[in-house]
Amino acid sequence: MKRIACLICALAAAIVGPASAADTAGVVSTPIVQTRTTNIGQPIDVPAHPTVIVSQTTIAPGARIRSHKHPYPHYVYVVEGTLTVVDETTGKTFAIKPGGFFAEMTDTWHHGENRGTTPVRLVAIDQVPEGTARNMVMKPGQ
């Protein structure tokens, strides 16, 4: 749990902006990724004064998250396993391995799945307008 708390702090710092940790003796800060676009090339449009929601998800081998889309920025860091994200419009797949981070597509139907033999564990960070409880719209009829 302590590892997850440290990871969340590091990811939050990466989203908010560079910190002065590098100026502190005994502290090493290594950027994981820097992006202005989602995994399908959309510009990231952050709501004004967003609420940040941090979630941890575990996906069992062979399991799949139902088809959905995110109306607001949704960032994912894979802690364990390999997450496969499928863009249902194009059929394109994205495999994100442990230590991988990406800004997931916005307003595009997709799903995540675990095609591996070990659980996928990930941390997701959402930036939503105040009063928004969830950043996931499930595809009707599923």
PDB file of C-alpha atoms in Angstrom:
ATOM      1  CA  MET A   1       0.000   0.000   0.000  1.00  0.00           C
ATOM      2  CA  LYS A   2       2.895   2.339   0.770  1.00  0.00           C
ATOM      3  CA  ARG A   3       4.217   1.693  -2.763  1.00  0.00           C
ATOM      4  CA  ILE A   4       0.846   2.732  -4.231  1.00  0.00           C
ATOM      5  CA  ALA A   5       0.770   5.907  -2.095  1.00  0.00           C
ATOM      6  CA  CYS A   6       4.245   6.852  -3.350  1.00  0.00           C
ATOM      7  CA  LEU A   7       3.223   6.095  -6.921  1.00  0.00           C
ATOM      8  CA  ILE A   8       0.110   8.280  -6.605  1.00  0.00           C
ATOM      9  CA  CYS A   9       2.188  11.166  -5.278  1.00  0.00           C
ATOM     10  CA  ALA A  10       4.661  10.804  -8.135  1.00  0.00           C
ATOM     11  CA  LEU A  11       1.928  10.659 -10.778  1.00  0.00           C
ATOM     12  CA  ALA A  12       0.091  13.624  -9.275  1.00  0.00           C
ATOM     13  CA  ALA A  13       3.315  15.622  -9.312  1.00  0.00           C
ATOM     14  CA  ALA A  14       3.856  14.684 -12.953  1.00  0.00           C
ATOM     15  CA  ILE A  15       0.374  15.902 -13.872  1.00  0.00           C
ATOM     16  CA  VAL A  16       0.556  19.121 -11.871  1.00  0.00           C
ATOM     17  CA  GLY A  17       4.034  20.019 -13.080  1.00  0.00           C
ATOM     18  CA  PRO A  18       7.704  19.606 -12.354  1.00  0.00           C
ATOM     19  CA  ALA A  19       8.727  19.702  -8.720  1.00  0.00           C
ATOM     20  CA  SER A  20      11.944  20.860  -7.162  1.00  0.00           C
ATOM     21  CA  ALA A  21      12.682  17.362  -5.797  1.00  0.00           C
ATOM     22  CA  ALA A  22      15.766  17.200  -8.008  1.00  0.00           C
ATOM     23  CA  ASP A  23      17.233  20.029  -5.947  1.00  0.00           C
ATOM     24  CA  THR A  24      17.062  17.914  -2.774  1.00  0.00           C
ATOM     25  CA  ALA A  25      20.035  15.767  -1.744  1.00  0.00           C
ATOM     26  CA  GLY A  26      19.276  12.042  -1.900  1.00  0.00           C
ATOM     27  CA  VAL A  27      16.219  12.460  -4.128  1.00  0.00           C
ATOM     28  CA  VAL A  28      16.183  11.293  -7.737  1.00  0.00           C
ATOM     29  CA  SER A  29      13.257  12.221  -9.953  1.00  0.00           C
ATOM     30  CA  THR A  30      13.038  10.471 -13.316  1.00  0.00           C
ATOM     31  CA  PRO A  31      10.310  11.494 -15.779  1.00  0.00           C
ATOM     32  CA  ILE A  32       8.205   8.568 -16.994  1.00  0.00           C
ATOM     33  CA  VAL A  33       6.375  10.353 -19.799  1.00  0.00           C
ATOM     34  CA  GLN A  34       5.487  13.837 -20.939  1.00  0.00           C
ATOM     35  CA  THR A  35       2.540  14.318 -23.297  1.00  0.00           C
ATOM     36  CA  ARG A  36      -0.027  16.805 -24.489  1.00  0.00           C
ATOM     37  CA  THR A  37      -2.128  14.185 -26.309  1.00  0.00           C
ATOM     38  CA  THR A  38      -4.015  10.974 -25.591  1.00  0.00           C
ATOM     39  CA  ASN A  39      -2.947   7.569 -26.877  1.00  0.00           C
ATOM     40  CA  ILE A  40      -4.868   8.228 -30.119  1.00  0.00           C
ATOM     41  CA  GLY A  41      -3.494  11.750 -30.625  1.00  0.00           C
ATOM     42  CA  GLN A  42      -6.303  13.859 -29.165  1.00  0.00           C
ATOM     43  CA  PRO A  43      -5.272  17.048 -27.318  1.00  0.00           C
ATOM     44  CA  ILE A  44      -5.712  16.744 -23.545  1.00  0.00           C
ATOM     45  CA  ASP A  45      -8.334  19.273 -22.447  1.00  0.00           C
ATOM     46  CA  VAL A  46      -8.342  19.593 -18.652  1.00  0.00           C
ATOM     47  CA  PRO A  47     -11.476  21.087 -17.044  1.00  0.00           C
ATOM     48  CA  ALA A  48     -10.974  24.367 -15.174  1.00  0.00           C
ATOM     49  CA  HIS A  49     -10.196  23.764 -11.480  1.00  0.00           C
ATOM     50  CA  PRO A  50     -10.667  19.981 -11.772  1.00  0.00           C
ATOM     51  CA  THR A  51     -11.352  17.475  -9.059  1.00  0.00           C
ATOM     52  CA  VAL A  52      -8.737  14.706  -9.131  1.00  0.00           C
ATOM     53  CA  ILE A  53      -9.954  11.135  -8.605  1.00  0.00           C
ATOM     54  CA  VAL A  54      -7.330   8.401  -8.078  1.00  0.00           C
ATOM     55  CA  SER A  55      -8.368   4.747  -8.383  1.00  0.00           C
ATOM     56  CA  GLN A  56      -6.615   1.398  -8.183  1.00  0.00           C
ATOM     57  CA  THR A  57      -7.948  -1.406 -10.398  1.00  0.00           C
ATOM     58  CA  THR A  58      -7.065  -5.101 -10.630  1.00  0.00           C
ATOM     59  CA  ILE A  59      -8.033  -7.079 -13.743  1.00  0.00           C
ATOM     60  CA  ALA A  60      -7.845 -10.863 -13.479  1.00  0.00           C
ATOM     61  CA  PRO A  61      -6.281 -12.918 -16.300  1.00  0.00           C
ATOM     62  CA  GLY A  62      -8.804 -13.229 -19.123  1.00  0.00           C
ATOM     63  CA  ALA A  63     -11.071 -10.500 -17.701  1.00  0.00           C
ATOM     64  CA  ARG A  64     -12.289  -7.480 -19.624  1.00  0.00           C
ATOM     65  CA  ILE A  65     -13.672  -4.091 -18.601  1.00  0.00           C
ATOM     66  CA  ARG A  66     -16.995  -3.407 -20.359  1.00  0.00           C
ATOM     67  CA  SER A  67     -16.993  -0.991 -23.301  1.00  0.00           C
ATOM     68  CA  HIS A  68     -16.918   2.607 -22.124  1.00  0.00           C
ATOM     69  CA  LYS A  69     -15.604   6.102 -22.789  1.00  0.00           C
ATOM     70  CA  HIS A  70     -14.168   8.899 -20.662  1.00  0.00           C
ATOM     71  CA  PRO A  71     -15.584  12.407 -21.090  1.00  0.00           C
ATOM     72  CA  TYR A  72     -12.602  13.941 -19.252  1.00  0.00           C
ATOM     73  CA  PRO A  73      -8.851  13.257 -19.017  1.00  0.00           C
ATOM     74  CA  HIS A  74      -8.048   9.750 -17.751  1.00  0.00           C
ATOM     75  CA  TYR A  75      -4.435   8.776 -17.048  1.00  0.00           C
ATOM     76  CA  VAL A  76      -3.279   5.202 -16.398  1.00  0.00           C
ATOM     77  CA  TYR A  77      -0.086   3.810 -14.855  1.00  0.00           C
ATOM     78  CA  VAL A  78       0.324   0.023 -15.050  1.00  0.00           C
ATOM     79  CA  VAL A  79       1.905  -1.374 -11.883  1.00  0.00           C
ATOM     80  CA  GLU A  80       1.786  -5.100 -12.732  1.00  0.00           C
ATOM     81  CA  GLY A  81       0.823  -7.223 -15.743  1.00  0.00           C
ATOM     82  CA  THR A  82       0.130  -6.006 -19.275  1.00  0.00           C
ATOM     83  CA  LEU A  83      -3.019  -4.013 -19.976  1.00  0.00           C
ATOM     84  CA  THR A  84      -4.444  -4.185 -23.497  1.00  0.00           C
ATOM     85  CA  VAL A  85      -6.689  -1.274 -24.509  1.00  0.00           C
ATOM     86  CA  VAL A  86      -8.825  -1.722 -27.623  1.00  0.00           C
ATOM     87  CA  ASP A  87     -10.152   1.290 -29.578  1.00  0.00           C
ATOM     88  CA  GLU A  88     -13.518  -0.048 -30.724  1.00  0.00           C
ATOM     89  CA  THR A  89     -13.785   2.499 -33.550  1.00  0.00           C
ATOM     90  CA  THR A  90     -10.563   1.539 -35.304  1.00  0.00           C
ATOM     91  CA  GLY A  91      -9.802  -1.864 -33.787  1.00  0.00           C
ATOM     92  CA  LYS A  92      -6.326  -0.629 -32.878  1.00  0.00           C
ATOM     93  CA  THR A  93      -4.850  -2.142 -29.706  1.00  0.00           C
ATOM     94  CA  PHE A  94      -2.401  -0.674 -27.224  1.00  0.00           C
ATOM     95  CA  ALA A  95      -0.398  -2.962 -24.907  1.00  0.00           C
ATOM     96  CA  ILE A  96       0.859  -1.187 -21.790  1.00  0.00           C
ATOM     97  CA  LYS A  97       3.447  -3.081 -19.761  1.00  0.00           C
ATOM     98  CA  PRO A  98       4.447  -2.602 -16.104  1.00  0.00           C
ATOM     99  CA  GLY A  99       5.869   0.883 -15.574  1.00  0.00           C
ATOM    100  CA  GLY A 100       3.953   2.185 -18.581  1.00  0.00           C
ATOM    101  CA  PHE A 101       1.878   5.358 -18.393  1.00  0.00           C
ATOM    102  CA  PHE A 102      -0.532   6.826 -20.930  1.00  0.00           C
ATOM    103  CA  ALA A 103      -3.315   9.361 -21.312  1.00  0.00           C
ATOM    104  CA  GLU A 104      -6.282   7.304 -22.419  1.00  0.00           C
ATOM    105  CA  MET A 105      -8.520   8.300 -25.334  1.00  0.00           C
ATOM    106  CA  THR A 106     -11.370  10.726 -24.610  1.00  0.00           C
ATOM    107  CA  ASP A 107     -14.988  10.306 -25.790  1.00  0.00           C
ATOM    108  CA  THR A 108     -14.081   7.190 -27.767  1.00  0.00           C
ATOM    109  CA  TRP A 109     -15.617   3.758 -27.127  1.00  0.00           C
ATOM    110  CA  HIS A 110     -12.950   1.342 -25.957  1.00  0.00           C
ATOM    111  CA  HIS A 111     -12.317  -1.425 -23.468  1.00  0.00           C
ATOM    112  CA  GLY A 112      -9.433  -2.747 -21.422  1.00  0.00           C
ATOM    113  CA  GLU A 113      -8.549  -6.390 -21.043  1.00  0.00           C
ATOM    114  CA  ASN A 114      -5.997  -8.701 -19.553  1.00  0.00           C
ATOM    115  CA  ARG A 115      -4.743 -11.108 -22.204  1.00  0.00           C
ATOM    116  CA  GLY A 116      -1.989 -12.374 -19.920  1.00  0.00           C
ATOM    117  CA  THR A 117      -1.723 -15.063 -17.246  1.00  0.00           C
ATOM    118  CA  THR A 118      -1.102 -12.750 -14.278  1.00  0.00           C
ATOM    119  CA  PRO A 119      -3.348 -10.010 -12.842  1.00  0.00           C
ATOM    120  CA  VAL A 120      -3.085  -6.476 -14.202  1.00  0.00           C
ATOM    121  CA  ARG A 121      -2.866  -3.876 -11.477  1.00  0.00           C
ATOM    122  CA  LEU A 122      -3.116  -0.234 -12.439  1.00  0.00           C
ATOM    123  CA  VAL A 123      -3.573   3.214 -10.961  1.00  0.00           C
ATOM    124  CA  ALA A 124      -5.895   5.608 -12.806  1.00  0.00           C
ATOM    125  CA  ILE A 125      -6.099   9.359 -12.329  1.00  0.00           C
ATOM    126  CA  ASP A 126      -9.084  11.333 -13.583  1.00  0.00           C
ATOM    127  CA  GLN A 127      -9.435  15.111 -13.830  1.00  0.00           C
ATOM    128  CA  VAL A 128     -13.141  15.980 -13.766  1.00  0.00           C
ATOM    129  CA  PRO A 129     -15.280  19.077 -13.185  1.00  0.00           C
ATOM    130  CA  GLU A 130     -16.356  19.746  -9.605  1.00  0.00           C
ATOM    131  CA  GLY A 131     -19.339  17.611  -8.641  1.00  0.00           C
ATOM    132  CA  THR A 132     -18.563  14.850 -11.165  1.00  0.00           C
ATOM    133  CA  ALA A 133     -18.444  11.521  -9.349  1.00  0.00           C
ATOM    134  CA  ARG A 134     -17.208   9.330 -12.180  1.00  0.00           C
ATOM    135  CA  ASN A 135     -15.304   9.648 -15.452  1.00  0.00           C
ATOM    136  CA  MET A 136     -16.665   6.565 -17.188  1.00  0.00           C
ATOM    137  CA  VAL A 137     -19.737   6.257 -19.412  1.00  0.00           C
ATOM    138  CA  MET A 138     -20.705   2.665 -20.107  1.00  0.00           C
ATOM    139  CA  LYS A 139     -21.734   1.729 -23.646  1.00  0.00           C
ATOM    140  CA  PRO A 140     -25.498   1.088 -23.790  1.00  0.00           C
ATOM    141  CA  GLY A 141     -26.700  -2.444 -24.389  1.00  0.00           C
ATOM    142  CA  GLN A 142     -23.873  -4.289 -22.693  1.00  0.00           C
TER     143      GLN A 142
END
